[in-house]
Structures are given as structure tokens and as C-alpha cells.
Short mmCIF file of C-alpha atoms and ligand atoms in Angstrom, two decimals:
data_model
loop_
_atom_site.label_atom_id
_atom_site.label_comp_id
_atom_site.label_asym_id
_atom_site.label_seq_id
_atom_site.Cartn_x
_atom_site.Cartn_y
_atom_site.Cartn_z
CA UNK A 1 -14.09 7.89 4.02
CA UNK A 2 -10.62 8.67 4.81
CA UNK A 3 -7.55 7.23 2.91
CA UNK A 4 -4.56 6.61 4.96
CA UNK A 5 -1.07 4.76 3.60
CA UNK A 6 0.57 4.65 7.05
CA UNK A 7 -0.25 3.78 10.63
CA UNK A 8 1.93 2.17 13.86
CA UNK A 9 0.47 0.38 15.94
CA UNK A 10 1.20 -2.31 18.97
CA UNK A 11 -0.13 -5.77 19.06
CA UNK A 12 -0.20 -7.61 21.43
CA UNK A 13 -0.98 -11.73 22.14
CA UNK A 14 -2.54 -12.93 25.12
CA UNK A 15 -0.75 -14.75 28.03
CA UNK A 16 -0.69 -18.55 28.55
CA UNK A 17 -2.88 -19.17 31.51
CA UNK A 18 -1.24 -20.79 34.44
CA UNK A 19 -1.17 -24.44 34.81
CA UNK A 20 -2.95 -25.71 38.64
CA UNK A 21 -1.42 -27.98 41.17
CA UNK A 22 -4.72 -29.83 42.16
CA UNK A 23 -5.14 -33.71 43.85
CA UNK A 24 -7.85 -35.97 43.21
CA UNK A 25 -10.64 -36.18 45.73
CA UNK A 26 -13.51 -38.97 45.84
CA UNK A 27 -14.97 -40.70 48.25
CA UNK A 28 -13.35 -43.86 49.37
CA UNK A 29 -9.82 -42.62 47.01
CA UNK A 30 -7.83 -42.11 50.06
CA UNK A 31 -4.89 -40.25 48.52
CA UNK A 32 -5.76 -39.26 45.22
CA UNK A 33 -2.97 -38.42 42.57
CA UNK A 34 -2.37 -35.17 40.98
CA UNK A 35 -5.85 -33.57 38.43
CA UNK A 36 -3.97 -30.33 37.76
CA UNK A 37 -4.99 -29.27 34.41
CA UNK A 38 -3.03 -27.35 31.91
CA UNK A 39 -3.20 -23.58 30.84
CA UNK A 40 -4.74 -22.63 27.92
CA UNK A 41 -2.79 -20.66 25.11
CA UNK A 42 -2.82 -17.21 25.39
CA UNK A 43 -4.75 -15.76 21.95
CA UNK A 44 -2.67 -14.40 18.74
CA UNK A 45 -3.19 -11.34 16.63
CA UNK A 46 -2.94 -11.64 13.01
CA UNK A 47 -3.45 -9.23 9.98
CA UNK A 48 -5.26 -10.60 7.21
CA UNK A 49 -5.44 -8.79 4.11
CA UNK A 50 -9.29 -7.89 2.91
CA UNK A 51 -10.65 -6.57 -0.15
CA UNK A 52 -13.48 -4.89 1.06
CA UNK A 53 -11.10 -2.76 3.26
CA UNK A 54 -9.63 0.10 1.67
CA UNK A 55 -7.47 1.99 3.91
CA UNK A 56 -5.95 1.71 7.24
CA UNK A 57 -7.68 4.69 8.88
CA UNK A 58 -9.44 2.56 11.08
CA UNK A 59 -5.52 1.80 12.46
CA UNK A 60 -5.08 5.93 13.06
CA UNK A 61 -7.97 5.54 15.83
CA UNK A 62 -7.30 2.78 17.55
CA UNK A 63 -3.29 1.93 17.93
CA UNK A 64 -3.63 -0.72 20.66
CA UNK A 65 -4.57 -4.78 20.25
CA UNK A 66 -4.66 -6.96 22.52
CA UNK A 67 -6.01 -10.49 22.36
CA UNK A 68 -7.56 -12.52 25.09
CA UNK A 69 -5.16 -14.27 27.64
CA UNK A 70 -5.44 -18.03 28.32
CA UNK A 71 -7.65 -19.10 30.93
CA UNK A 72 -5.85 -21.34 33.89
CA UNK A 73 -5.82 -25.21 34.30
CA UNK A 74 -8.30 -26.53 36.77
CA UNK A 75 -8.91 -29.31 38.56
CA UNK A 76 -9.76 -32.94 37.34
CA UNK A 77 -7.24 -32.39 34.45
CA UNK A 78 -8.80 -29.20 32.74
CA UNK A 79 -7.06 -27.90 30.54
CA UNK A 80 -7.99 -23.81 30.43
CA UNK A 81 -9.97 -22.55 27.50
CA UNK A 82 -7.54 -20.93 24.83
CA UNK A 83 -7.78 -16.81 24.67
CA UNK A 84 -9.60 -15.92 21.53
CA UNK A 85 -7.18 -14.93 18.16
CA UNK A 86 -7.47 -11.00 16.99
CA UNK A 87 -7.73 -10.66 13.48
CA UNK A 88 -6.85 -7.20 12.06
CA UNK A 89 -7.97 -6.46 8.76
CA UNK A 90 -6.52 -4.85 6.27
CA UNK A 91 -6.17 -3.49 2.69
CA UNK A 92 -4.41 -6.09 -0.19
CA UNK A 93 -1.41 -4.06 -0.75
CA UNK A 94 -0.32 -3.69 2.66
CA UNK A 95 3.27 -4.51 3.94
CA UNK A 96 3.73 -4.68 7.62
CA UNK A 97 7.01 -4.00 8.85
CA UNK A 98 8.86 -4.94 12.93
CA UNK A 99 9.47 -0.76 13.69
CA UNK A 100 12.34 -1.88 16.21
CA UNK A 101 14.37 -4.21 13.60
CA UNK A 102 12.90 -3.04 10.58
CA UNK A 103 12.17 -6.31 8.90
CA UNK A 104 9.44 -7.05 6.94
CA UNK A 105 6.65 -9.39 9.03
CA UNK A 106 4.89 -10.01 5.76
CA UNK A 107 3.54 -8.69 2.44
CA UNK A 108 -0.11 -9.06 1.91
CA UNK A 109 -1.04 -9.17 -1.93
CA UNK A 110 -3.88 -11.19 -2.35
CA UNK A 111 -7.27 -10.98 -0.41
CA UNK A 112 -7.67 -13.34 2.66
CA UNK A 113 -4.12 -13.64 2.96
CA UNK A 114 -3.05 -13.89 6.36
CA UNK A 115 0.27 -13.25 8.47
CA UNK A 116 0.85 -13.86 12.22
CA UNK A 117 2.45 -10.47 14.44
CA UNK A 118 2.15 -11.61 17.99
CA UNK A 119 1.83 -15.61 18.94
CA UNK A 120 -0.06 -16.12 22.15
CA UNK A 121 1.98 -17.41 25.10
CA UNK A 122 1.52 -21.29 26.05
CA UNK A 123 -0.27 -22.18 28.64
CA UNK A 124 1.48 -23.28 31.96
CA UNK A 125 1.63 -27.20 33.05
CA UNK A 126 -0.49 -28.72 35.47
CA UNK A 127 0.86 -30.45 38.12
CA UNK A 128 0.00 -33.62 36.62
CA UNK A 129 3.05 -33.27 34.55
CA UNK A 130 5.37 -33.63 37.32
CA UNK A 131 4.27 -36.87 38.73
CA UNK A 132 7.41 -39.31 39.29
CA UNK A 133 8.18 -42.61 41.05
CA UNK A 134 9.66 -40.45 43.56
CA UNK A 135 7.10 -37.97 43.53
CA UNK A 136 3.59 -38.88 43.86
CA UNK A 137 1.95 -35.73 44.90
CA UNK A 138 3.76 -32.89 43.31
CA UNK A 139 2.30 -29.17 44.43
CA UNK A 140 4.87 -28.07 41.37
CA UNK A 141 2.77 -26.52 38.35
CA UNK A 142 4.33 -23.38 35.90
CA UNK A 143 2.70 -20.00 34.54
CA UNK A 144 1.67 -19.38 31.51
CA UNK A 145 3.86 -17.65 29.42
CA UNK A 146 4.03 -14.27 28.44
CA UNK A 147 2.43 -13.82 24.69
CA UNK A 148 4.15 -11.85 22.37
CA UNK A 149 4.14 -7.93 22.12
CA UNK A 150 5.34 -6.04 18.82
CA UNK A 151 5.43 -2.47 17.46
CA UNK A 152 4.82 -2.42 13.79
CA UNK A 153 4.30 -0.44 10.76
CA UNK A 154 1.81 -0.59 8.28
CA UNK A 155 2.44 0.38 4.64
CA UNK A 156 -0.60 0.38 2.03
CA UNK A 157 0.60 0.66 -1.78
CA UNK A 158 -1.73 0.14 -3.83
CA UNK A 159 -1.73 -2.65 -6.45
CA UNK A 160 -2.22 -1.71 -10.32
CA UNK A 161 -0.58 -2.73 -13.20
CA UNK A 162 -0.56 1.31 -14.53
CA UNK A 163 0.15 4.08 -12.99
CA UNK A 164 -1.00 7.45 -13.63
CA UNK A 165 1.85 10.01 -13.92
CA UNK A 166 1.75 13.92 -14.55
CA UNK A 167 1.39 17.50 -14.03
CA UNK A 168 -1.69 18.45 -11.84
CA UNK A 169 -4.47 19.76 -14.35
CA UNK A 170 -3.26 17.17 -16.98
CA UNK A 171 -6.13 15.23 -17.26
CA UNK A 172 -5.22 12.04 -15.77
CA UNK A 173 -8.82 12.15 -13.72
CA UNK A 174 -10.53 12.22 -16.91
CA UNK A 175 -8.34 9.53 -18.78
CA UNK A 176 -9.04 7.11 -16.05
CA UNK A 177 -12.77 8.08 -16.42
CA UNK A 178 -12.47 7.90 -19.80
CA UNK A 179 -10.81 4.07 -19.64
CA UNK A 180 -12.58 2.71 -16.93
CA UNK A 181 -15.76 2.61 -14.20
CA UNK A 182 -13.74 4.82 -11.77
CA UNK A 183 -15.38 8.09 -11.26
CA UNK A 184 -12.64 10.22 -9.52
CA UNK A 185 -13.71 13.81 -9.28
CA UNK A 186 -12.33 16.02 -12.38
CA UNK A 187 -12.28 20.02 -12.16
CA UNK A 188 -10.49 22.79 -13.72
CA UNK A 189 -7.75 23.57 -10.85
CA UNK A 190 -4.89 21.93 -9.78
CA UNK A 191 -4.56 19.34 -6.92
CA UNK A 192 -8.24 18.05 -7.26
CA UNK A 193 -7.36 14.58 -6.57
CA UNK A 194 -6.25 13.99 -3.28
CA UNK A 195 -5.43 9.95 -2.46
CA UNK A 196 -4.89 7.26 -5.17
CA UNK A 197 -7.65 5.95 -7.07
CA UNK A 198 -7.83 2.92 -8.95
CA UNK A 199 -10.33 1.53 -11.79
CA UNK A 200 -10.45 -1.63 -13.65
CA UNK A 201 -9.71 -0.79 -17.50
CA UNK A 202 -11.68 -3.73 -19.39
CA UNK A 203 -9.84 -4.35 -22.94
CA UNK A 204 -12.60 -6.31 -23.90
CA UNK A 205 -14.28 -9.10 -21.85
CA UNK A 206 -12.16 -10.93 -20.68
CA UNK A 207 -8.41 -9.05 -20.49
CA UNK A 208 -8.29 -6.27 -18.29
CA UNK A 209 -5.67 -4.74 -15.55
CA UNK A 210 -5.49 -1.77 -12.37
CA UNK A 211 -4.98 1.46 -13.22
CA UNK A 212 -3.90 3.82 -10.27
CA UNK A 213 -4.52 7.92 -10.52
CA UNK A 214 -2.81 9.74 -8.10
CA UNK A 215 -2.23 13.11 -7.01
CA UNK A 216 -0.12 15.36 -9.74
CA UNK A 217 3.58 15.62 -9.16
CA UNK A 218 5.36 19.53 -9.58
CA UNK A 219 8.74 21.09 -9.97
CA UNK A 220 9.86 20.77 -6.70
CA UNK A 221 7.79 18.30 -4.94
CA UNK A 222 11.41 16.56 -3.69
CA UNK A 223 11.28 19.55 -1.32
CA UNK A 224 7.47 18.98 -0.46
CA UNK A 225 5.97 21.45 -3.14
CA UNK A 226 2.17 20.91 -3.86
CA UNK A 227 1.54 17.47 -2.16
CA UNK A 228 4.90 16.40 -2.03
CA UNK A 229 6.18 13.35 -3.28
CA UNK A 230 4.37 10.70 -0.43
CA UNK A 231 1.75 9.31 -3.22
CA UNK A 232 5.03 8.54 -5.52
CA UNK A 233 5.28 5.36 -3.80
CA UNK A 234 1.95 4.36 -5.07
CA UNK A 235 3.97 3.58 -8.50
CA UNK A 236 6.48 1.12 -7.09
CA UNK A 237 3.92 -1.62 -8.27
CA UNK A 238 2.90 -0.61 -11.29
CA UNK A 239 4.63 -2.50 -14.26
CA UNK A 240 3.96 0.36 -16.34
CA UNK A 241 3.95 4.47 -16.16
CA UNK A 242 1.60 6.56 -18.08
CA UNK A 243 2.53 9.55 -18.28
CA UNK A 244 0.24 12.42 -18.84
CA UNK A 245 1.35 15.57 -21.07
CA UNK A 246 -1.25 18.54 -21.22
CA UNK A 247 -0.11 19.64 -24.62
CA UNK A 248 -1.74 23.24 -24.12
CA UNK A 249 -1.96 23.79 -20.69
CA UNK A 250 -4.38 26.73 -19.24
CA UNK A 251 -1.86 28.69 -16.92
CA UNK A 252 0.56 28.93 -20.02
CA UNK A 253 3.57 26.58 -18.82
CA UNK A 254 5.21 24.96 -21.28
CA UNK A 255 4.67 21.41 -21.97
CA UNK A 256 7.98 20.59 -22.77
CA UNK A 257 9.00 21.83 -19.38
CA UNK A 258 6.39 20.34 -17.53
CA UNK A 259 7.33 17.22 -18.84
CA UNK A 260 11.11 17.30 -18.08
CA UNK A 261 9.91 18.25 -14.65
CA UNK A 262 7.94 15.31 -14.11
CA UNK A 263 10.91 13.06 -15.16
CA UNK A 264 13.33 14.78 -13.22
CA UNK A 265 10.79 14.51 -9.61
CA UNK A 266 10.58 10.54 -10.82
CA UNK A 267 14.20 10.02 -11.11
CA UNK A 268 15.19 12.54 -7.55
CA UNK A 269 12.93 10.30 -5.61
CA UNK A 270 13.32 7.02 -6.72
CA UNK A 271 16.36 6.07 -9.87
CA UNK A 272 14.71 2.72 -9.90
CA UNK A 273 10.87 3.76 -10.13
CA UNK A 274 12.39 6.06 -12.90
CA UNK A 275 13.68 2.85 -15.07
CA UNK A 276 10.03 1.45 -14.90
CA UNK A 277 8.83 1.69 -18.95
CA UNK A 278 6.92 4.84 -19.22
CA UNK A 279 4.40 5.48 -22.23
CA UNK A 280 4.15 9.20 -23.13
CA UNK A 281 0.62 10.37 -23.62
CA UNK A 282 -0.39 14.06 -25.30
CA UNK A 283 -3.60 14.71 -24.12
CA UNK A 284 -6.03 17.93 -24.74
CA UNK A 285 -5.43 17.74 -28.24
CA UNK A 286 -8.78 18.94 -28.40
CA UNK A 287 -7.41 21.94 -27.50
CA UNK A 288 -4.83 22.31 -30.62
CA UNK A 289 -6.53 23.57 -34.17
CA UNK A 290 -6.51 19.99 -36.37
CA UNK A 291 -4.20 21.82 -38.92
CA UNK A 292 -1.50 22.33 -36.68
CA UNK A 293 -1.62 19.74 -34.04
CA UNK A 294 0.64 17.10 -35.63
CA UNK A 295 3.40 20.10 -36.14
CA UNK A 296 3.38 20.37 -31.90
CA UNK A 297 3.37 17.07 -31.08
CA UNK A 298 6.56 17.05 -32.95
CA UNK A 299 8.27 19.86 -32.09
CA UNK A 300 7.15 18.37 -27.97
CA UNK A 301 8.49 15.04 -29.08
CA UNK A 302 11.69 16.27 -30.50
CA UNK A 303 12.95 18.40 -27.57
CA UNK A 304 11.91 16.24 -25.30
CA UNK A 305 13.88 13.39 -27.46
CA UNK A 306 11.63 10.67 -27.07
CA UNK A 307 11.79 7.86 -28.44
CA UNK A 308 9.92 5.41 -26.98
CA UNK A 309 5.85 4.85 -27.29
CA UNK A 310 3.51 7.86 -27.51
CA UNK A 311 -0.21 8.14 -27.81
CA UNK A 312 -2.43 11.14 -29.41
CA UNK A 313 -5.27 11.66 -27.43
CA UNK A 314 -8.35 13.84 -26.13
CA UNK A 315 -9.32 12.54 -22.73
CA UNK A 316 -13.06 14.44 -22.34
CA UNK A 317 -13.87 13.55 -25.87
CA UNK A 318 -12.30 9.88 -25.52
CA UNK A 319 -10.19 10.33 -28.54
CA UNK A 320 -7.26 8.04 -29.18
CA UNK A 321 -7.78 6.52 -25.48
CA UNK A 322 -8.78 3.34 -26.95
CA UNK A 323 -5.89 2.74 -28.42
CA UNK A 324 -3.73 3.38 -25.26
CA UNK A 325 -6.03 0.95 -23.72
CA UNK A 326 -5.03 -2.01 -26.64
CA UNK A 327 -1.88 -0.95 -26.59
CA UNK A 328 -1.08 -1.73 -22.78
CA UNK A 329 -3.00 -4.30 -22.18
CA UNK A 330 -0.63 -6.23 -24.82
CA UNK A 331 2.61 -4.90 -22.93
CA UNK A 332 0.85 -6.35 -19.48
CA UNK A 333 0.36 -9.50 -20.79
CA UNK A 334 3.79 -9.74 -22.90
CA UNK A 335 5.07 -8.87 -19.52
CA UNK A 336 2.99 -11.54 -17.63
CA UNK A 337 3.52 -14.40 -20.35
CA UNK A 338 7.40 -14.03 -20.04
CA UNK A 339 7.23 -14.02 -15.97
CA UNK A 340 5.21 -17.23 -16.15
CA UNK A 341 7.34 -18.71 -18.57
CA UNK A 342 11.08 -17.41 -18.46
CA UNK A 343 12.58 -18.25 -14.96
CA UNK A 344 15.53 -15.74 -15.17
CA UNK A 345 13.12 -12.79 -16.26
CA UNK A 346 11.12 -13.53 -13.60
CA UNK A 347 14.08 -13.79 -10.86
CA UNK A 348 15.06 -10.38 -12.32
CA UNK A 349 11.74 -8.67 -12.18
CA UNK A 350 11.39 -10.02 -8.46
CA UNK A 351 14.93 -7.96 -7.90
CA UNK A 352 13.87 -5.26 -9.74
CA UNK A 353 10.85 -4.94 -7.57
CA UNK A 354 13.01 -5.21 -4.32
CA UNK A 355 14.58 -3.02 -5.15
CA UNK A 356 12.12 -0.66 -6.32
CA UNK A 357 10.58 -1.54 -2.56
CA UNK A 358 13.09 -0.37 -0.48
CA UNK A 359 14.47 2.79 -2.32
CA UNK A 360 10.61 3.78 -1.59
CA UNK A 361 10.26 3.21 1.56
CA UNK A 362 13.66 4.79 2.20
CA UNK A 363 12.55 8.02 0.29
CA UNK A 364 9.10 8.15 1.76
CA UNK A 365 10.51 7.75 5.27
CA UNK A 366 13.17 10.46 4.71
CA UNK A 367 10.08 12.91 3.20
CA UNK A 368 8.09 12.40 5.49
CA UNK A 369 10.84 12.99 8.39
CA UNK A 370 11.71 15.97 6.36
CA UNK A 371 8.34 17.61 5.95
CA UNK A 372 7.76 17.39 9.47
CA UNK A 373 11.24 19.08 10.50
CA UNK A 374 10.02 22.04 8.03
CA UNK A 375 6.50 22.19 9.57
CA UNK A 376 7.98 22.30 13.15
CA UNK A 377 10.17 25.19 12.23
CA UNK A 378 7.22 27.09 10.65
CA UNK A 379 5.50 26.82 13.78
CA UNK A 380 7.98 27.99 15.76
CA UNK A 381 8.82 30.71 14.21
CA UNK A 382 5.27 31.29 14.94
CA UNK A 383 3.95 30.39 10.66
CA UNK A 384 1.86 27.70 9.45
CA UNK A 385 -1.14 26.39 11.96
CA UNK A 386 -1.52 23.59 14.25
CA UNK A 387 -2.99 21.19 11.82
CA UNK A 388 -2.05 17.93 12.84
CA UNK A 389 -0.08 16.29 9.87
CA UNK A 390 -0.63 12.56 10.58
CA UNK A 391 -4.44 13.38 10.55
CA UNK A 392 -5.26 14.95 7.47
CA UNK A 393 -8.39 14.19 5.78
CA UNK A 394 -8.77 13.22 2.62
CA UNK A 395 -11.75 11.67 0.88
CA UNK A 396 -11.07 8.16 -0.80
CA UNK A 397 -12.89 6.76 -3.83
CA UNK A 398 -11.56 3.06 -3.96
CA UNK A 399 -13.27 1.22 -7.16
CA UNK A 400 -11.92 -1.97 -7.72
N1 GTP B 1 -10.17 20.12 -23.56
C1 GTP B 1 -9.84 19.12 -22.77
N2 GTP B 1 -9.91 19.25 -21.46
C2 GTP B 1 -9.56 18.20 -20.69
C3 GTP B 1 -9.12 16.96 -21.23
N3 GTP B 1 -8.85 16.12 -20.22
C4 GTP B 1 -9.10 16.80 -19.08
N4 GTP B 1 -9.54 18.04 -19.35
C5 GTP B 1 -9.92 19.09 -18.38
O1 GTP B 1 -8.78 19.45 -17.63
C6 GTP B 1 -9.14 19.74 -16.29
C7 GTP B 1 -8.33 18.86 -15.34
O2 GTP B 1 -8.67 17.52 -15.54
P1 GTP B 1 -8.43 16.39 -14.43
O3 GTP B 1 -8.76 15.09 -15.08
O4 GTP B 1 -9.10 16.75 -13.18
O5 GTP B 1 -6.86 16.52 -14.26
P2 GTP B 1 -5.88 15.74 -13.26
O6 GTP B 1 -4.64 15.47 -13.99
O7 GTP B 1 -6.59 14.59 -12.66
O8 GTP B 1 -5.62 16.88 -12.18
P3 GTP B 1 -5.24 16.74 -10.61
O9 GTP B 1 -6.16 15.74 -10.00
O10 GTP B 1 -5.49 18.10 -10.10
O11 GTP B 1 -3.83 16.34 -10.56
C8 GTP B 1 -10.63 19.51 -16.18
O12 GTP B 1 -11.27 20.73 -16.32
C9 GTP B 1 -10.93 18.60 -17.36
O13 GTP B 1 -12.24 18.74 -17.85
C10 GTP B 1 -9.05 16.86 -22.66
O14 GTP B 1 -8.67 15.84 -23.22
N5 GTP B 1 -9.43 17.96 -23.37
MG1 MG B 2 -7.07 14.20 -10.78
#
């Protein structure tokens, strides 16, 4: 399957039928009054957000919804059969945004949730309705009127409580293995996972939260190096960044570097995303001889000046991930517990995450506007190929 974050599309609701100008006719009923039945109501489209629905690439096919249009009034007051509702799914996580004003229709976070885009039209009156003492056979009746038509955006982020943050090659693949039921694909080169992937990290039975692995970040990605920064916005609703050190990486970069990088791509696309609370993890310690590991996780700790929570660990042997596990899990619901219970944290968290929403979309927009200004120029200066950038496939694994 394909994993798409973004698609446009137009909706559109059905038409009101007409109402009918129509007089009664039976036998020995010399002048029978007005019958003229009412229009039916043109049909609506709504999105609903679905769990079993993990992407929107179903919305990169088809970009065009209509739903059914009222059927007229008839005679002996009939009112016309209603046009039938369209009801688009999608992924929980999706945001669906008016392109032409730019507001936000609705913000779909829980499964079966539902949001209305286009109302169907009402249905026009019969001429029944205009019967008066001074009018007793009124040919007036009105059309139906014109349902709704919108252009909108939608916007898939996923939902975890963690997010997966590091160099590509780091090992975040194999931590989220390691932690949870997900099975993303794990290899030795760089860029081997594609789209977001999330897994369900049990504590123990009954406490558990979303992880989200996404694609690694590099030096540069800002300006569209590896894969770019367009899964970044994957984070904004997380509570809580992981981030990923390869203490001994295998092309010989230096952690500490790599690191700083990472920090510096967070804080260039998003200052906000940046002040999420990030919890430092050196991983492959495998890799380090037992005798001199705790020596470099120093000397990484101390120029990198960290100070706040680290973790020891050896994804592929599951060494230390545990811990991680126990360790976030109480932050979650520390963070949870005060929401439910402290009114002002919780108004400041819902800024916080406003905030964190619209410096996102912002930077993703601009990226993406960017990237394809820099494609277009390769191509016409006759570099790069015709690959069409909306439609690039990627394979999704969605375990939730
Ligand atoms: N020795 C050792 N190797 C590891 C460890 N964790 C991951 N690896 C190896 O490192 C390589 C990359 O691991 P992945 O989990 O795919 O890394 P990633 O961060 O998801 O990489 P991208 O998806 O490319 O961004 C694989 O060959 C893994 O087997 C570890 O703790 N110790
Ligand atoms: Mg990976």
C-alpha cells in the first residue's frame, strides 16, 4: 500500500430538488386546491475519520465527490426523496483544511469521528406553500437550492505519544522492533524507512502508548537533503522525542556531530517542535568494547552538554530498551494525570500544541513549495527526470 500525508480534493453536495406547482384532481372535486409537493434536500458529503484506513492515497486517485441531488416535489403533496449523504473516509489524524480561506473545517482524532464539508442544498417549495385568501390556485413553486461546493486540503499526522528522532542508520527501526509488535523493515543502509510507522509499546498489561518511526533526518534536510524535512511534521503530536544516537556509526561520522545536526534540522524547521522534551538515547553500544564504553558515553554527553535524561542501550540485542520503555511510559502518564487534573497546564499544552500546528504546516507548505521550485529548475536545465513528485510510491506498514 501506498502512504500519502497530503491530498486536495473538491466536494461537492447535491442540489435541493425543485419544489412542483401541481392542483388537485378527483372526480366530482371541481377545482381542486394546490398538491405541489416539496423538494427533497440535496445530499451532503462528510469525512469521517476511520481506523482501519491508513492513508489518504485513495484521495490522490479520485479528487472529485459529488453527492446525489434532491429529487423534485410531485404531485398530491410529495415531498422528493432526499439525495443520498457521501461519506469520505479517512485516517484518525487527519486535519482538513478550506484551501481558499485557509481555515481549519475540522480535526479528526478519534475513530468514527465525523465533520460536515459540503451541506446539501434544500429542497424547493411546492406550490402548496403559497396558498392565500387571495390566492387559491397559486402556479408559484421555487428551485431547489444549490448544495454546497468546497476545495479542501487534507493533512494526515499521525498520532503517537513518541516520536522517533535521528540520523538514518541509527537504529530507530530496530528500537521500535525491539519495544513493540511493529515490524518496520531494518537494513544496513541509510534511508530504509520510507513513511512513518507506528507500534503500540505495551509497559506491561495494561499501560501502553504510540510510538511513531519515521524517516532519518540529515545535515541539510532544511534544503531538501536525503528525504527532506516533510515527515518532520509527523512529530508535532508526539508529547515526547526520542532521540536516537548511533554511538559508533559505520561510515565513520562522528556522533557528536550527528547529534548537533539533528538538533539543529529540529530547531530550523520548527522552534516549537524543538522545545518538545527530548530523551537522548546511545544506541549500538554493542558495538563499543565493555571496558571503554562508559568513557564515550561521557566524553558524547559532555560535548554535547546534556543534561537532561539519557538511556544506554543495544537495540538488536534489546539491551537497556526496557528501561526506556518504564521510563516513558511514567513521563506519558505524569503528563496525562496533570492535563486531566490541572486546568491551566492543560490550557497551556492546548497552546503549545497550536502552536506547534501551525508553525508545521507553515514549514511543510513552504518545503514543499520549495522542493518543487528546485525540481522544476533541474528539469529545465534539462537534470533530474520526469518523476512526478506528488505520486511517489512508498510502501506503508501501519500497525496500530
Ligand atoms: N550492533 C548493532 N547494530 C544495530 C543496533 N540497532 C540497529 N542496528 C543495525 O543498524 C542498521 C540500521 O538499523 P535501522 O533500525 O534500520 O536504522 P534506522 O534508524 O531505522 O535507519 P533508517 O530507516 O534508514 O533511517 C541495521 O543493520 C541494524 O541491524 C544495535 O543496537 N547494535
Ligand atoms: Mg528505519
Amino acid at each position: 500500500m501506498r502512504f500519502v500525508d497530503e491530498a486536495v480534493i473538491t466536494v461537492e453536495a447535491g442540489d435541493g430538488g425543485n419544489g412542483v406547482a401541481s392542483f388537485r384532481r378527483e372526480k366530482f372535486v371541481p377545482f381542486g386546491g394546490p398538491d405541489g409537493g416539496d423538494g427533497g434536500r440535496g445530499g451532503s458529503v462528510y469525512i469521517q475519520a476511520d481506523d482501519d484506513t491508513g492513508t489518504l492515497v485513495d484521495y490522490r486517485y479520485t479528487r472529485k465527490f459529488r453527492a446525489e441531488r434532491g429529487k423534485n416535489g410531485a404531485g398530491a403533496n410529495c415531498t422528493g426523496r432526499g439525495g443520498e449523504d457521501v461519506v469520505l473516509k479517512v485516517p484518525v489524524g487527519t486535519t482538513i483544511v478550506d484551501v481558499d480561506s485557509g481555515d481549519i473545517i475540522g480535526d479528526l482524532v478519534e475513530d468514527g469521528q465525523r465533520v460536515l464539508v459540503a451541506g446539501g442544498g434544500d429542497g424547493g417549495l411546492g406550490n402548496t406553500h403559497f396558498k392565500s385568501s387571495t390566492n387559491r390556485s397559486p402556479r408559484k413553486f421555487t428551485t431547489g437550492i444549490k448544495g454546497e461546493f468546497r476545495e479542501i486540503r487534507l493533512e494526515l499526522k499521525v498520532l503517537a505519544d513518541v516520536g522517533l528522532l535521528g540520523m538514518p542508520n541509527a537504529g530507530k527501526s530496530t528500537f521500535i522492533r525491539a519495544v513493540s509488535a511493529a515490524k518496520p523493515k531494518v537494513a544496513d543502509y541509510p534511508f530504509t524507512t520510507m513513511v512513518p510507522n507506528l507500534g503500540v509499546v505495551d509497559a506491561d498489561r495494561h499501560r501502553s502508548f504510540v510510538m511513531a518511526d519515521i524517516p532519518g533526518l540529515i545535515e541539510g534536510a532544511a534544503e531538501g537533503a536525503g528525504l527532506g524535512i516533510r515527515f518532520l511534521k509527523h512529530l508535532a503530536r508526539t508529547r515526547i522525542l526520542l532521540h536516537i544516537v548511533d554511538v559508533q556509526p559505520i561510515d565513520g561520522s562522528d556522533p557528536v556531530h550527528n547529534a548537533k545536526a539533528i538538533i539543529g534540522e529540529l530547531k530550523k524547521f520548527s522552534p516549537t517542535l524543538a522545545q518538545l522534551p527530548v530523551v537522548l538515547v546511545l544506541n549500538k553500544l554493542d558495538q563499543i568494547e565493555e571496558a571503554s564504553r562508559e568513557e564515550w558515553c561521557k566524553h558524547i554527553l559532555d560535548e554535547l552538554e546534556w543534561t537532561g535524561p539519557v538511556f544506554r542501550t543495544s537495540g538488536l540485542l534489546l539491551e537497556g530498551t526496557k528501561e526506556v520503555v518504564y521510563y516513558l511510559m511514567d513521563q506519558i502518564e505524569q503528563q496525562r494525570e496533570l492535563e486531566a487534573e490541572d486546568p491551566e497546564y492543560a490550557r497551556q499544552v492546548k497552546a503549545f500544541r497550536e502552536q506547534l500546528e501551525a508553525e508545521t504546516r507553515e514549514q511543510t507548505i513552504a518545503a514543499k513549495e520549495a522542493y518543487r521550485a528546485m525540481r522544476k529548475a533541474q528539469r529545465e536545465a534539462g537534470q533530474g527526470d520526469d518523476f512526478d513528485d506528488d505520486d511517489d510510491e512508498v510502501e506503508v506498514i501501519y500497525v496500530r
